[in-house]
Short mmCIF file of C-alpha atoms in Angstrom, two decimals:
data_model
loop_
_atom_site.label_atom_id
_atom_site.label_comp_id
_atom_site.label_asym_id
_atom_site.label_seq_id
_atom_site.Cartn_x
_atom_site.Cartn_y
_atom_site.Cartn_z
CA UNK Q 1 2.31 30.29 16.63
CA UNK Q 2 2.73 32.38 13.35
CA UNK Q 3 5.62 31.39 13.12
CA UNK Q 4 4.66 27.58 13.28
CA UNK Q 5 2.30 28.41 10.95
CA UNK Q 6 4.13 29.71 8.44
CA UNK Q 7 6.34 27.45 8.42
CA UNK Q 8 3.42 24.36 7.90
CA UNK Q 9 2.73 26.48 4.78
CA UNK Q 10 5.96 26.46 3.42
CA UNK Q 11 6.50 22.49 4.19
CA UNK Q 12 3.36 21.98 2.03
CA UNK Q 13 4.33 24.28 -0.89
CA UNK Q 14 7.46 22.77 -1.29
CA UNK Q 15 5.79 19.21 -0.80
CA UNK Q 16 2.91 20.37 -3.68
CA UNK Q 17 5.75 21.04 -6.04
CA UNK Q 18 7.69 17.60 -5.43
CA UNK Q 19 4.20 15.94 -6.03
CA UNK Q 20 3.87 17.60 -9.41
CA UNK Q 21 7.10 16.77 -10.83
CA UNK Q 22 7.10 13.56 -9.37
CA UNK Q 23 3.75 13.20 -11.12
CA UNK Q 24 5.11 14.24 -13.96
CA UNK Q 25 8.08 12.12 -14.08
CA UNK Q 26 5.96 8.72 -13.51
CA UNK Q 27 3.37 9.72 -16.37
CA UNK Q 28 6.21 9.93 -18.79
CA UNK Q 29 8.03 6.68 -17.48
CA UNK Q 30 5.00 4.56 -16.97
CA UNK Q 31 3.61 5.55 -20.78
CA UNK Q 32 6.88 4.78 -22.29
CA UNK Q 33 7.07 1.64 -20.34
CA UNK Q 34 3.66 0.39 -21.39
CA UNK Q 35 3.87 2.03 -24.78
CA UNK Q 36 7.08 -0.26 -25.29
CA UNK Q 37 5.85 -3.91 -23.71
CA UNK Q 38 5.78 -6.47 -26.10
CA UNK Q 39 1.92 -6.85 -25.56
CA UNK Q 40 0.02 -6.24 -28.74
CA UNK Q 41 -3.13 -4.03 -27.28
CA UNK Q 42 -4.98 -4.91 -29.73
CA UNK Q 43 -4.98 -8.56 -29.26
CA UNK Q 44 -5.31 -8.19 -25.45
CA UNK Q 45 -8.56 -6.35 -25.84
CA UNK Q 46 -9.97 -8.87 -28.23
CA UNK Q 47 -8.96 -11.55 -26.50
CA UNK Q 48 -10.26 -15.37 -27.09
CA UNK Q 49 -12.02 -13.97 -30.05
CA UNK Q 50 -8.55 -12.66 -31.67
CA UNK Q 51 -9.23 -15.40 -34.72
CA UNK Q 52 -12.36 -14.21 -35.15
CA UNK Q 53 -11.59 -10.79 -36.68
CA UNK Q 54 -10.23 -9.42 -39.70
CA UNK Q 55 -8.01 -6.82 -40.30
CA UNK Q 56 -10.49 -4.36 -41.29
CA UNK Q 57 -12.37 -4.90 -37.51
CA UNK Q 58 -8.73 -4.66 -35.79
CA UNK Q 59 -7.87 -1.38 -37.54
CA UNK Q 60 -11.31 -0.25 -36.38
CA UNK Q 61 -10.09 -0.97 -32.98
CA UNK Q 62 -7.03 0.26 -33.15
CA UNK Q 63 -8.77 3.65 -34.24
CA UNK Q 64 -11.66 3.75 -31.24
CA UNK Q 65 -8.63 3.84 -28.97
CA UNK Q 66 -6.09 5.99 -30.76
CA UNK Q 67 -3.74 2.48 -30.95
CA UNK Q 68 -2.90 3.74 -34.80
CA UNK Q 69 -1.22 7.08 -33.71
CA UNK Q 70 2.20 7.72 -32.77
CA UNK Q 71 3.17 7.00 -29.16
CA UNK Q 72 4.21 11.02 -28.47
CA UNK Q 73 0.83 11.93 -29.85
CA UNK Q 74 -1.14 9.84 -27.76
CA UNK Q 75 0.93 11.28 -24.62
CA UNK Q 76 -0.19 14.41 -25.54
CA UNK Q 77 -3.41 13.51 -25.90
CA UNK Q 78 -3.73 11.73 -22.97
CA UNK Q 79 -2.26 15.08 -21.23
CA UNK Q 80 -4.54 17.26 -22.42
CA UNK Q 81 -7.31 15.00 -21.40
CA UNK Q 82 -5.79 14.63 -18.15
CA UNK Q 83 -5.41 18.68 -17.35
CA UNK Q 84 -9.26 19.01 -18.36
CA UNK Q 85 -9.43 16.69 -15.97
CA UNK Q 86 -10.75 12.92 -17.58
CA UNK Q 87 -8.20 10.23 -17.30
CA UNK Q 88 -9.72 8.66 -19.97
CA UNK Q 89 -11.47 5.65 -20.38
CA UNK Q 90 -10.73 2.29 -19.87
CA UNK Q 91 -10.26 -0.23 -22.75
CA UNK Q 92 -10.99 -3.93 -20.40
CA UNK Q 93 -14.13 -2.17 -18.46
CA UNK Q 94 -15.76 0.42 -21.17
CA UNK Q 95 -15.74 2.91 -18.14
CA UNK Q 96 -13.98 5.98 -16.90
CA UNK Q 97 -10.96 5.66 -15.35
CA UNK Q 98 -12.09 7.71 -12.77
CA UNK Q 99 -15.16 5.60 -11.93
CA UNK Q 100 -12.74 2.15 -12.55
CA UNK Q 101 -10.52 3.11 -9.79
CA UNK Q 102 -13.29 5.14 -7.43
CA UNK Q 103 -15.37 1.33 -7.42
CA UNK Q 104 -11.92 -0.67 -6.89
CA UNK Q 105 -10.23 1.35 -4.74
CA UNK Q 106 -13.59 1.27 -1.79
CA UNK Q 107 -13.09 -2.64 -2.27
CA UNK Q 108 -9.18 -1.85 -1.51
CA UNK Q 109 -9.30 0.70 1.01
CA UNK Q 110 -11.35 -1.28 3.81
CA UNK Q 111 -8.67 -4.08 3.17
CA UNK Q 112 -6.18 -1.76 3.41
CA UNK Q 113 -7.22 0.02 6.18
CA UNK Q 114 -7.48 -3.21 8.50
CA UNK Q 115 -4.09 -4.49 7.31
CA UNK Q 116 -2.60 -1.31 7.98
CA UNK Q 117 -3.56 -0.93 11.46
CA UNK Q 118 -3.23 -4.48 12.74
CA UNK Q 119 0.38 -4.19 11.68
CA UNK Q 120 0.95 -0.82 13.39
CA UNK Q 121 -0.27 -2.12 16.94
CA UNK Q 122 1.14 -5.44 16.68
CA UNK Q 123 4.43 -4.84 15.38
CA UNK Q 124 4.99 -1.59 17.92
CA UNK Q 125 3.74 -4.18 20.63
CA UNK Q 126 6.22 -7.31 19.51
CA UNK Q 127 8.72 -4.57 19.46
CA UNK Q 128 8.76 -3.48 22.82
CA UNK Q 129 8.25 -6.49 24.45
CA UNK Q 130 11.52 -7.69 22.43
CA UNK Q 131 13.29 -4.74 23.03
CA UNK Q 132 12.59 -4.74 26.99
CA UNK Q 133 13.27 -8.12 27.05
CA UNK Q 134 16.82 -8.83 25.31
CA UNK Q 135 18.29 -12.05 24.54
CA UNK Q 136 15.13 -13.67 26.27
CA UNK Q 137 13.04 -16.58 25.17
CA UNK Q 138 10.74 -13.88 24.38
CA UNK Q 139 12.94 -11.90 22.26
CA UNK Q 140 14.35 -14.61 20.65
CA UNK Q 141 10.73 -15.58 19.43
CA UNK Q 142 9.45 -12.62 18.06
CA UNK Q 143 12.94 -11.95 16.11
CA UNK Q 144 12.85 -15.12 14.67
CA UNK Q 145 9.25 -14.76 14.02
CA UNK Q 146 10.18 -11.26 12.10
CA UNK Q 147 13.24 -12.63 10.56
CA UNK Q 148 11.02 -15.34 9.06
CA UNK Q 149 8.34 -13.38 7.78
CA UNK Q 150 10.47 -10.56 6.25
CA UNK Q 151 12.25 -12.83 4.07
CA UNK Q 152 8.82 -14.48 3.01
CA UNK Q 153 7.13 -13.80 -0.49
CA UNK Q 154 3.42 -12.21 -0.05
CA UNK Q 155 1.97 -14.47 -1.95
CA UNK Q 156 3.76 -17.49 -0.68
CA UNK Q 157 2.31 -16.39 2.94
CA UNK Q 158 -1.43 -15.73 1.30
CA UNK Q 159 -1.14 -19.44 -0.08
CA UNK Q 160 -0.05 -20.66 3.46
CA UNK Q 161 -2.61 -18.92 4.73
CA UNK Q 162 -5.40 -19.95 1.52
CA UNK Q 163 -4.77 -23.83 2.05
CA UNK Q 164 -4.53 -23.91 6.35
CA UNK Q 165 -7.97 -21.76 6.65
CA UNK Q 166 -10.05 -22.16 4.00
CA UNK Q 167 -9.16 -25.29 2.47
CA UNK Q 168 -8.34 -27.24 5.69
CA UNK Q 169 -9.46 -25.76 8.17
CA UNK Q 170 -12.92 -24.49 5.88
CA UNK Q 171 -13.16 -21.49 8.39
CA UNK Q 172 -12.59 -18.66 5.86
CA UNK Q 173 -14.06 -17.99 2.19
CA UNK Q 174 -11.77 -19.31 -0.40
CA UNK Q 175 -12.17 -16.06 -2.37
CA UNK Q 176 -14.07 -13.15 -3.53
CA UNK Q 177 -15.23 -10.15 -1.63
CA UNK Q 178 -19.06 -11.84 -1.03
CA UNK Q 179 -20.68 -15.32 -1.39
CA UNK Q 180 -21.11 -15.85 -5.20
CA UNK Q 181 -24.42 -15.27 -6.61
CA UNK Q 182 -25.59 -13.15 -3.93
CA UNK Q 183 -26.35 -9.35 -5.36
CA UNK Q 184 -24.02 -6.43 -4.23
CA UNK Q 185 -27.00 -4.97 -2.21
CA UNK Q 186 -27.46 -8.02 -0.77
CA UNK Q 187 -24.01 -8.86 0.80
CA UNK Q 188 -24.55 -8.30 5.01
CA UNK Q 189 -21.31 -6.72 7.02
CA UNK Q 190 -20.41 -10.21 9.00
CA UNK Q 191 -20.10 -11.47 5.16
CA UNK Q 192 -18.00 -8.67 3.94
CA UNK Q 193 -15.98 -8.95 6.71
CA UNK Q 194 -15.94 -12.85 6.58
CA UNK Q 195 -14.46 -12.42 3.08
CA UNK Q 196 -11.81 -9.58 3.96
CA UNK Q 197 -10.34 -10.75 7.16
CA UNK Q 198 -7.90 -13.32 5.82
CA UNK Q 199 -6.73 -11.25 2.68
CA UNK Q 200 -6.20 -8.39 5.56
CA UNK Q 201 -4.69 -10.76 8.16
CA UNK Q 202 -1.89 -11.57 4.99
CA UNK Q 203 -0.76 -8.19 5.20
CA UNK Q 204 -0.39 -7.11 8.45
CA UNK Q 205 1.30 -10.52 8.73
CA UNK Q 206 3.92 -9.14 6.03
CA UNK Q 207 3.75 -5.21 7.53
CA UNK Q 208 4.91 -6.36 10.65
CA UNK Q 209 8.09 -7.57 10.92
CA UNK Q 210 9.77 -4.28 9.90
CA UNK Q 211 8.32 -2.40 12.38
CA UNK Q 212 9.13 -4.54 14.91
CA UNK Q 213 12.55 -5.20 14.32
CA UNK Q 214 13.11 -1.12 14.20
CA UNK Q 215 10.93 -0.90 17.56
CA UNK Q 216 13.02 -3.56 19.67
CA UNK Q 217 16.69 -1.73 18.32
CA UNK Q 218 15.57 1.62 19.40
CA UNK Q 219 13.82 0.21 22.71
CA UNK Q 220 17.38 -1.68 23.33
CA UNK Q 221 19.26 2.12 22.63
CA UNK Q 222 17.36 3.74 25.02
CA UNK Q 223 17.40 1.17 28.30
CA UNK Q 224 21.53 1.52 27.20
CA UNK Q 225 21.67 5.18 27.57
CA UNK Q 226 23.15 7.28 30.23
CA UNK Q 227 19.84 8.76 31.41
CA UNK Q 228 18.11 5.57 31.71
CA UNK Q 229 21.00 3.65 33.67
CA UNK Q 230 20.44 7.07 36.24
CA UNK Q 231 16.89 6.39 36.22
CA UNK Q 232 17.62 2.75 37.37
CA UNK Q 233 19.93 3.65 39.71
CA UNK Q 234 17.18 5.89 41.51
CA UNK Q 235 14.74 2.74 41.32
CA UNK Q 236 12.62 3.39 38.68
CA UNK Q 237 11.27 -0.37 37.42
CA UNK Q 238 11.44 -1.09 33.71
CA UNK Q 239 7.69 -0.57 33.02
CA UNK Q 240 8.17 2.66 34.13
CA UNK Q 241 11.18 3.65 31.93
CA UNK Q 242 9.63 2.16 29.06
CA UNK Q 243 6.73 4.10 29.74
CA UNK Q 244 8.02 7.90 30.73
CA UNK Q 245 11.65 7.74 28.59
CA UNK Q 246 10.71 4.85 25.88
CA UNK Q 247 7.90 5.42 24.22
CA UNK Q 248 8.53 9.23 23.03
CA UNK Q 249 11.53 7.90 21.31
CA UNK Q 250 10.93 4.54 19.65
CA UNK Q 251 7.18 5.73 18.52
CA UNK Q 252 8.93 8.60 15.44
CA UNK Q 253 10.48 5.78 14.11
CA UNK Q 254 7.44 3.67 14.00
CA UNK Q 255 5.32 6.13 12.64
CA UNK Q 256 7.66 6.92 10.23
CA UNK Q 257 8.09 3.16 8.70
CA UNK Q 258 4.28 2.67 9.25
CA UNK Q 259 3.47 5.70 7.15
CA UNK Q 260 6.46 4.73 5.05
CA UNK Q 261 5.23 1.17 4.39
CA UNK Q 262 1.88 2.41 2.62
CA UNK Q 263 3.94 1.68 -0.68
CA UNK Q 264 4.59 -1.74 0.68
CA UNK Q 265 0.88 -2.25 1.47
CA UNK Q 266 -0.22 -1.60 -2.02
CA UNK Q 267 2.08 -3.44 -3.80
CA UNK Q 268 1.40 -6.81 -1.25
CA UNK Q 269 -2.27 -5.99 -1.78
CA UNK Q 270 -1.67 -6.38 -6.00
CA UNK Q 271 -0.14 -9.96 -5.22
CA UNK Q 272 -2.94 -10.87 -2.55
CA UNK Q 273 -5.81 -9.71 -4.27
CA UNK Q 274 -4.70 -12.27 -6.95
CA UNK Q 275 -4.36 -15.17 -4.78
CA UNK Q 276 -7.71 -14.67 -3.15
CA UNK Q 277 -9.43 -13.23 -6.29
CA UNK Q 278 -10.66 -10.46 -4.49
CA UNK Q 279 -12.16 -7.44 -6.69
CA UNK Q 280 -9.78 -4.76 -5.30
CA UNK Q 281 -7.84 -1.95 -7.04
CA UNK Q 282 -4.55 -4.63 -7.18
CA UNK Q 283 -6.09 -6.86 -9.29
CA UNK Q 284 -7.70 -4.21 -11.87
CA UNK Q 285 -3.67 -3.25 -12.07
CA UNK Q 286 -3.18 -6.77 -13.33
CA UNK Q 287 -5.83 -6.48 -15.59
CA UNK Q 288 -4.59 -3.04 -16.99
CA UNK Q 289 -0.77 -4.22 -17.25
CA UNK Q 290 -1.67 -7.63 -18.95
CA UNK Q 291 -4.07 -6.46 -21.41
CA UNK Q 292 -2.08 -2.89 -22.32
CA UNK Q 293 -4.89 -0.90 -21.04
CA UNK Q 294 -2.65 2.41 -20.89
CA UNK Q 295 -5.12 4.49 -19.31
CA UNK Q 296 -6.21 3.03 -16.84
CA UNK Q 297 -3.00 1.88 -15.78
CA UNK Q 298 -1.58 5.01 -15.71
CA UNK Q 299 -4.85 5.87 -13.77
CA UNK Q 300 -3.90 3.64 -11.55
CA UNK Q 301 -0.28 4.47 -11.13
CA UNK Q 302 -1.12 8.46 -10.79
CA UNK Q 303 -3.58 7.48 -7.79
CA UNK Q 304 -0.62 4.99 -6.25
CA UNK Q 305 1.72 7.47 -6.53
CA UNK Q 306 -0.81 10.39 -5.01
CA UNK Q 307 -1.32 7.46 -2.40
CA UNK Q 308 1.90 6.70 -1.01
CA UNK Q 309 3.31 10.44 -1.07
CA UNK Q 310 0.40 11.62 1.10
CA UNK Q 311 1.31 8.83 3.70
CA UNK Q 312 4.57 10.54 3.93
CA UNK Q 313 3.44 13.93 4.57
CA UNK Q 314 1.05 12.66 7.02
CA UNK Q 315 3.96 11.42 8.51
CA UNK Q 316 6.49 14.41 8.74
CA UNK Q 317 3.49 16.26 10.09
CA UNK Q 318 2.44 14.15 12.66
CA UNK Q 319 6.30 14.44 13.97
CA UNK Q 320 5.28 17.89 14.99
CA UNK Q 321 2.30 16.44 17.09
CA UNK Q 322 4.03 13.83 19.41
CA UNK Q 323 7.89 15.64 19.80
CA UNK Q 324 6.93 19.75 19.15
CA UNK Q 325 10.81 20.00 19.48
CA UNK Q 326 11.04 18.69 15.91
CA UNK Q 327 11.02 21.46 12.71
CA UNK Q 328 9.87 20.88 9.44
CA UNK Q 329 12.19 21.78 6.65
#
């Protein structure tokens, strides 16, 4: 048990120290990046009004947000903010980054969240009944079903999805995260979830042909192995090799692309949350990469980043929890 212990500790020191230099790394890449985009920051902030304002008024700018200093001095800034701990504030929402992405990110998560989960049970599901099943009309379904969808843009799916339910159909809000004109305090749970169900329902869409492709190849290894073809031959029935020899082995690999597809989820949920204008953390990123607003996307980026990489430790430690004959290293 010590033992164990121990070596949990050392998997998470070593992980801590990947997550710093990683961290590192994409602060340095994503500032350069941004620093170098054609976009003029100064004209993105202004905006419409960009006629309106003399030269005096954009140098003004230009100084409120440190736009006039070298691009290695504002790094360094920036750094030293970001080790007191303030990522700064943002340029398109006059707030704190912090706050910025705390407010977008609840909108997100819940989204998220649903996604996420639908696509783990039905794509684990599809991919046993596939994989029991080979080279049935069954089988072939779901594969082509899978095949289809993982060749399929996200946002080509959320339009699909945009003009059959809300525009045809009328049976789902055509955008937004709440009726319009109706305060924040206002907004009941049925309408929340009235507005979130069909951006969610886009991504497990998207999340689950993966999984279920990998589910029904490892399914179709096992029923082929030595062990099972003994179990058959003693007269077990295939619900009950699926059940005592299949799901211990095709369940690590569908935890680990379900934890692994986190990165996937966020970057679908950027393009979604445009097509259905919903107020999540994906479209502030928009916001922040179309009108140079460095800090926040950066912000944004550190927390994406933070995101994903916990996923995949929750992932090699969960390994521990369904097959203890696994070691972390």
């Amino acid at each position: 048990m010590d033992m164990q212990l121990t070596g949990i500790a050392s998997f998470m020191v070593r992980k801590l120290i990947r997550l710093v230099l990683l961290l590192i790394a994409v602060s340095v890449f994503s500032f350069v990046l941004v620093s170098l985009s054609p976009v003029d920051p100064v004209n993105a902030y202004v905006g419409a009004d960009m006629l309106q304002i003399g030269s005096e008024q954009r140098e003004l700018i230009a100084q409120r947000w440190g736009l006039d200093e070298p691009m290695t001095t504002r790094f360094f800034l920036w750094l030293q903010q970001f080790v007191s701990g303030n990522l700064g504030t943002s340029m398109i929402f006059n707030q704190p980054v912090s706050t910025v992405i705390a407010n977008r990110f609840q909108a997100s998560l819940q989204m998220l969240a649903i996604a996420w989960l639908l696509s783990g049970f039905l794509g684990l599901t599809l991919g046993i009944i596939a994989g029991a099943k080979e080279r049935s009309w069954g089988d072939r379904i779901i594969r082509f079903y899978a095949y289809t969808l993982a060749s399929s843009p996200t946002f080509w799916v959320a339009l699909l999805l945009l003009i059959i339910f809300a525009v045809q159909l009328k049976v789902a809000p055509i955008c937004c995260a709440a009726p319009p004109g109706v305060l924040a305090q206002d907004v009941t749970l049925w309408q929340r979830l009235h507005h979130i169900l069909l951006p969610a329902l886009t991504l497990s869409i998207i999340g689950v042909a993966n999984i279920t492709l990998h589910t029904r190849q490892k399914l179709i290894e096992v029923l082929n192995s030595d062990y099972v073809l003994f179990a058959r031959a003693q007269g077990e029935s295939l619900v009950g090799i699926v059940r005592h020899h299949g799901l211990r082995n095709v369940i690590l690999p569908a935890i680990t692309l379900q934890f692994a597809s986190l990165s996937e989820l966020f970057g679908g949920s950027v393009l979604v949350e445009q097509v259905f204008a919903y107020p999540g953390l994906g479209e502030a990123t928009v916001e922040a990469a179309l009108r140079s607003d460095i800090p926040l996307l950066i912000g944004i980026v550190f927390f994406s980043a933070i995101f994903v990489y916990t996923g995949n430790t929750i992932a090699d430690l969960t390994y521990q929890i369904i097959d203890p004959r696994i070691r972390l290293s």
